JSON list of C-alpha atoms in Angstrom, two decimals:
[
{"chain": "I", "resi": 1, "resn": "GLU", "atom": "CA", "xyz": [51.43, -7.31, 24.37]},
{"chain": "I", "resi": 2, "resn": "ILE", "atom": "CA", "xyz": [54.47, -5.14, 22.52]},
{"chain": "I", "resi": 3, "resn": "SER", "atom": "CA", "xyz": [57.75, -5.01, 24.34]},
{"chain": "I", "resi": 4, "resn": "ARG", "atom": "CA", "xyz": [60.14, -2.61, 24.27]},
{"chain": "I", "resi": 5, "resn": "ARG", "atom": "CA", "xyz": [62.53, -4.42, 23.83]},
{"chain": "I", "resi": 6, "resn": "GLU", "atom": "CA", "xyz": [64.69, -4.38, 21.17]},
{"chain": "I", "resi": 7, "resn": "TYR", "atom": "CA", "xyz": [64.98, -5.38, 17.78]},
{"chain": "I", "resi": 8, "resn": "ASP", "atom": "CA", "xyz": [66.26, -9.97, 17.83]},
{"chain": "I", "resi": 9, "resn": "SER", "atom": "CA", "xyz": [66.82, -10.93, 14.19]},
{"chain": "I", "resi": 10, "resn": "SER", "atom": "CA", "xyz": [66.48, -14.37, 15.67]},
{"chain": "I", "resi": 11, "resn": "SER", "atom": "CA", "xyz": [63.19, -14.07, 15.93]},
{"chain": "I", "resi": 12, "resn": "TRP", "atom": "CA", "xyz": [60.00, -15.05, 14.46]},
{"chain": "I", "resi": 13, "resn": "ASP", "atom": "CA", "xyz": [57.57, -12.64, 16.37]},
{"chain": "I", "resi": 14, "resn": "ARG", "atom": "CA", "xyz": [58.65, -9.41, 13.93]},
{"chain": "I", "resi": 15, "resn": "ALA", "atom": "CA", "xyz": [59.96, -9.09, 10.28]},
{"chain": "I", "resi": 16, "resn": "LYS", "atom": "CA", "xyz": [61.79, -5.62, 10.46]},
{"chain": "I", "resi": 17, "resn": "HIS", "atom": "CA", "xyz": [61.18, -5.20, 7.20]},
{"chain": "I", "resi": 18, "resn": "VAL", "atom": "CA", "xyz": [58.12, -6.30, 5.37]},
{"chain": "I", "resi": 19, "resn": "ARG", "atom": "CA", "xyz": [57.68, -5.91, 1.78]},
{"chain": "I", "resi": 20, "resn": "ILE", "atom": "CA", "xyz": [54.26, -7.44, 0.55]},
{"chain": "I", "resi": 21, "resn": "SER", "atom": "CA", "xyz": [54.18, -7.55, -3.45]},
{"chain": "I", "resi": 22, "resn": "PHE", "atom": "CA", "xyz": [50.78, -7.92, -5.56]},
{"chain": "I", "resi": 23, "resn": "HIS", "atom": "CA", "xyz": [50.17, -10.68, -9.08]},
{"chain": "I", "resi": 24, "resn": "GLY", "atom": "CA", "xyz": [47.44, -9.99, -11.21]},
{"chain": "I", "resi": 25, "resn": "ASP", "atom": "CA", "xyz": [46.16, -8.70, -14.62]},
{"chain": "I", "resi": 26, "resn": "VAL", "atom": "CA", "xyz": [45.01, -5.40, -13.38]},
{"chain": "I", "resi": 27, "resn": "LEU", "atom": "CA", "xyz": [47.76, -4.55, -11.33]},
{"chain": "I", "resi": 28, "resn": "ASP", "atom": "CA", "xyz": [50.31, -5.21, -13.71]},
{"chain": "I", "resi": 29, "resn": "GLN", "atom": "CA", "xyz": [48.70, -2.58, -16.65]},
{"chain": "I", "resi": 30, "resn": "TYR", "atom": "CA", "xyz": [48.26, -0.52, -14.17]},
{"chain": "I", "resi": 31, "resn": "GLU", "atom": "CA", "xyz": [51.95, -0.54, -12.86]},
{"chain": "I", "resi": 32, "resn": "LEU", "atom": "CA", "xyz": [52.84, -0.72, -16.73]},
{"chain": "I", "resi": 33, "resn": "ARG", "atom": "CA", "xyz": [50.73, 2.52, -17.61]},
{"chain": "I", "resi": 34, "resn": "ARG", "atom": "CA", "xyz": [52.37, 4.54, -14.51]},
{"chain": "I", "resi": 35, "resn": "VAL", "atom": "CA", "xyz": [55.56, 3.13, -15.61]},
{"chain": "I", "resi": 36, "resn": "MET", "atom": "CA", "xyz": [54.97, 4.34, -19.35]},
{"chain": "I", "resi": 37, "resn": "GLN", "atom": "CA", "xyz": [53.71, 7.87, -17.99]},
{"chain": "I", "resi": 38, "resn": "ARG", "atom": "CA", "xyz": [56.69, 7.91, -15.97]},
{"chain": "I", "resi": 39, "resn": "ASP", "atom": "CA", "xyz": [58.83, 7.11, -18.67]},
{"chain": "I", "resi": 40, "resn": "THR", "atom": "CA", "xyz": [56.79, 9.46, -21.20]},
{"chain": "I", "resi": 41, "resn": "LYS", "atom": "CA", "xyz": [57.69, 12.14, -18.60]},
{"chain": "I", "resi": 42, "resn": "LEU", "atom": "CA", "xyz": [61.30, 11.15, -19.40]},
{"chain": "I", "resi": 43, "resn": "ALA", "atom": "CA", "xyz": [61.73, 11.87, -23.42]},
{"chain": "I", "resi": 44, "resn": "GLY", "atom": "CA", "xyz": [59.23, 14.94, -22.68]},
{"chain": "I", "resi": 45, "resn": "GLY", "atom": "CA", "xyz": [62.63, 16.11, -21.69]},
{"chain": "I", "resi": 46, "resn": "ALA", "atom": "CA", "xyz": [64.68, 14.60, -23.90]},
{"chain": "I", "resi": 47, "resn": "LEU", "atom": "CA", "xyz": [62.96, 15.88, -26.40]},
{"chain": "I", "resi": 48, "resn": "VAL", "atom": "CA", "xyz": [63.50, 19.76, -25.38]},
{"chain": "I", "resi": 49, "resn": "LEU", "atom": "CA", "xyz": [66.90, 18.94, -25.44]},
{"chain": "I", "resi": 50, "resn": "THR", "atom": "CA", "xyz": [67.21, 17.24, -28.32]},
{"chain": "I", "resi": 51, "resn": "ALA", "atom": "CA", "xyz": [65.65, 20.11, -30.08]},
{"chain": "I", "resi": 52, "resn": "LEU", "atom": "CA", "xyz": [68.07, 22.80, -27.76]},
{"chain": "I", "resi": 53, "resn": "VAL", "atom": "CA", "xyz": [71.17, 21.49, -29.07]},
{"chain": "I", "resi": 54, "resn": "CYS", "atom": "CA", "xyz": [70.24, 21.28, -32.05]},
{"chain": "I", "resi": 55, "resn": "TRP", "atom": "CA", "xyz": [69.16, 25.05, -31.94]},
{"chain": "I", "resi": 56, "resn": "PHE", "atom": "CA", "xyz": [72.79, 25.21, -30.95]},
{"chain": "I", "resi": 57, "resn": "GLN", "atom": "CA", "xyz": [74.09, 23.47, -33.22]},
{"chain": "I", "resi": 58, "resn": "LEU", "atom": "CA", "xyz": [72.19, 25.06, -36.77]},
{"chain": "I", "resi": 59, "resn": "ARG", "atom": "CA", "xyz": [71.75, 28.25, -34.92]},
{"chain": "I", "resi": 60, "resn": "SER", "atom": "CA", "xyz": [67.96, 28.61, -36.54]},
{"chain": "I", "resi": 61, "resn": "PHE", "atom": "CA", "xyz": [65.15, 28.02, -33.94]},
{"chain": "I", "resi": 62, "resn": "PHE", "atom": "CA", "xyz": [63.50, 27.03, -37.32]},
{"chain": "I", "resi": 63, "resn": "LEU", "atom": "CA", "xyz": [65.25, 24.41, -38.52]},
{"chain": "I", "resi": 64, "resn": "SER", "atom": "CA", "xyz": [65.68, 23.25, -35.18]},
{"chain": "I", "resi": 65, "resn": "PHE", "atom": "CA", "xyz": [61.81, 22.90, -34.54]},
{"chain": "I", "resi": 66, "resn": "LEU", "atom": "CA", "xyz": [61.05, 21.22, -38.13]},
{"chain": "I", "resi": 67, "resn": "GLY", "atom": "CA", "xyz": [64.46, 18.91, -37.75]},
{"chain": "I", "resi": 68, "resn": "THR", "atom": "CA", "xyz": [63.33, 17.81, -34.20]},
{"chain": "I", "resi": 69, "resn": "LEU", "atom": "CA", "xyz": [59.63, 17.36, -35.25]},
{"chain": "I", "resi": 70, "resn": "LEU", "atom": "CA", "xyz": [60.52, 14.95, -38.29]},
{"chain": "I", "resi": 71, "resn": "LEU", "atom": "CA", "xyz": [62.71, 13.08, -36.18]},
{"chain": "I", "resi": 72, "resn": "SER", "atom": "CA", "xyz": [59.21, 12.61, -33.84]},
{"chain": "I", "resi": 73, "resn": "LEU", "atom": "CA", "xyz": [57.32, 11.61, -36.86]},
{"chain": "I", "resi": 74, "resn": "THR", "atom": "CA", "xyz": [59.46, 9.46, -38.18]},
{"chain": "I", "resi": 75, "resn": "VAL", "atom": "CA", "xyz": [59.02, 7.30, -35.38]},
{"chain": "I", "resi": 76, "resn": "LEU", "atom": "CA", "xyz": [55.52, 7.70, -35.24]},
{"chain": "I", "resi": 77, "resn": "LEU", "atom": "CA", "xyz": [55.05, 6.94, -39.33]},
{"chain": "I", "resi": 78, "resn": "ALA", "atom": "CA", "xyz": [57.63, 3.52, -38.23]},
{"chain": "I", "resi": 79, "resn": "TYR", "atom": "CA", "xyz": [55.43, 2.01, -35.57]},
{"chain": "I", "resi": 80, "resn": "VAL", "atom": "CA", "xyz": [52.52, 2.57, -37.56]},
{"chain": "I", "resi": 81, "resn": "MET", "atom": "CA", "xyz": [54.62, 0.89, -40.73]},
{"chain": "I", "resi": 82, "resn": "VAL", "atom": "CA", "xyz": [55.95, -2.05, -38.53]},
{"chain": "I", "resi": 83, "resn": "PRO", "atom": "CA", "xyz": [53.24, -2.71, -36.02]},
{"chain": "I", "resi": 84, "resn": "VAL", "atom": "CA", "xyz": [55.23, -4.33, -33.00]},
{"chain": "I", "resi": 85, "resn": "PRO", "atom": "CA", "xyz": [52.82, -6.43, -30.80]},
{"chain": "I", "resi": 86, "resn": "ALA", "atom": "CA", "xyz": [54.91, -5.30, -28.00]},
{"chain": "I", "resi": 87, "resn": "VAL", "atom": "CA", "xyz": [56.73, -2.87, -26.86]},
{"chain": "I", "resi": 88, "resn": "GLY", "atom": "CA", "xyz": [60.52, -4.13, -25.40]},
{"chain": "I", "resi": 89, "resn": "PRO", "atom": "CA", "xyz": [63.58, -2.83, -24.65]},
{"chain": "I", "resi": 90, "resn": "ALA", "atom": "CA", "xyz": [64.83, -3.34, -28.63]},
{"chain": "I", "resi": 91, "resn": "SER", "atom": "CA", "xyz": [61.96, -1.15, -30.18]},
{"chain": "I", "resi": 92, "resn": "PHE", "atom": "CA", "xyz": [63.33, 1.35, -27.28]},
{"chain": "I", "resi": 93, "resn": "LEU", "atom": "CA", "xyz": [66.70, 1.18, -28.26]},
{"chain": "I", "resi": 94, "resn": "ALA", "atom": "CA", "xyz": [65.83, 1.95, -31.82]},
{"chain": "I", "resi": 95, "resn": "VAL", "atom": "CA", "xyz": [63.71, 4.89, -31.42]},
{"chain": "I", "resi": 96, "resn": "PHE", "atom": "CA", "xyz": [66.89, 5.93, -29.67]},
{"chain": "I", "resi": 97, "resn": "LEU", "atom": "CA", "xyz": [69.07, 5.09, -32.14]},
{"chain": "I", "resi": 98, "resn": "LEU", "atom": "CA", "xyz": [66.60, 6.78, -35.65]},
{"chain": "I", "resi": 99, "resn": "TYR", "atom": "CA", "xyz": [67.57, 9.94, -33.56]},
{"chain": "I", "resi": 100, "resn": "ALA", "atom": "CA", "xyz": [71.47, 9.23, -33.34]},
{"chain": "I", "resi": 101, "resn": "LEU", "atom": "CA", "xyz": [71.15, 8.71, -37.46]},
{"chain": "I", "resi": 102, "resn": "GLY", "atom": "CA", "xyz": [68.57, 11.77, -37.87]},
{"chain": "I", "resi": 103, "resn": "SER", "atom": "CA", "xyz": [70.22, 14.46, -35.55]},
{"chain": "I", "resi": 104, "resn": "HIS", "atom": "CA", "xyz": [73.22, 13.09, -37.64]},
{"chain": "I", "resi": 105, "resn": "CYS", "atom": "CA", "xyz": [71.90, 13.59, -41.04]},
{"chain": "I", "resi": 106, "resn": "LEU", "atom": "CA", "xyz": [70.34, 16.86, -40.55]},
{"chain": "I", "resi": 107, "resn": "PHE", "atom": "CA", "xyz": [73.89, 18.04, -38.62]},
{"chain": "I", "resi": 108, "resn": "ARG", "atom": "CA", "xyz": [75.28, 16.34, -42.26]},
{"chain": "I", "resi": 109, "resn": "LEU", "atom": "CA", "xyz": [73.20, 18.74, -44.72]},
{"chain": "I", "resi": 110, "resn": "HIS", "atom": "CA", "xyz": [73.49, 21.66, -42.91]},
{"chain": "I", "resi": 111, "resn": "ALA", "atom": "CA", "xyz": [77.39, 21.12, -42.82]},
{"chain": "I", "resi": 112, "resn": "LEU", "atom": "CA", "xyz": [77.03, 20.58, -46.46]},
{"chain": "I", "resi": 113, "resn": "TRP", "atom": "CA", "xyz": [74.38, 23.32, -46.91]},
{"chain": "I", "resi": 114, "resn": "CYS", "atom": "CA", "xyz": [76.70, 26.29, -45.80]}
]
C-alpha cells in the first residue's frame, strides 16, 4: 500500500532516485558504438567549420576543399601506416594536432604564394 506521505530521506522504504548500471561486453560495445556515432557527427561539423574558415581565409573554394580533403586523407593515411590497437585520448588529440599543423602549413603556403 502506497501512502501519500512526503518523502523521508532517512527511510529505507523507497529511494527518491535509483540509478541502475549494467556492465558486460555486449553493452560496452553498444555504448562505445553510440558514443562513436555521436562523436562522428560532431567531427563532421568541425570538418565543415574548418572548410568554411579555410574558404574565408584563402578566398578560394577549390583550395579550401582540396586542403581540407588532403588533411582528412593524412589522418586516414596515418592510421593505415601506424596501426594503433586501441584509440585513446592521445590519438584523439593527435588528430587535432595534425589538423592544426596542416592548416597552418596551408595558410603559410598561401601567404608565400600570394
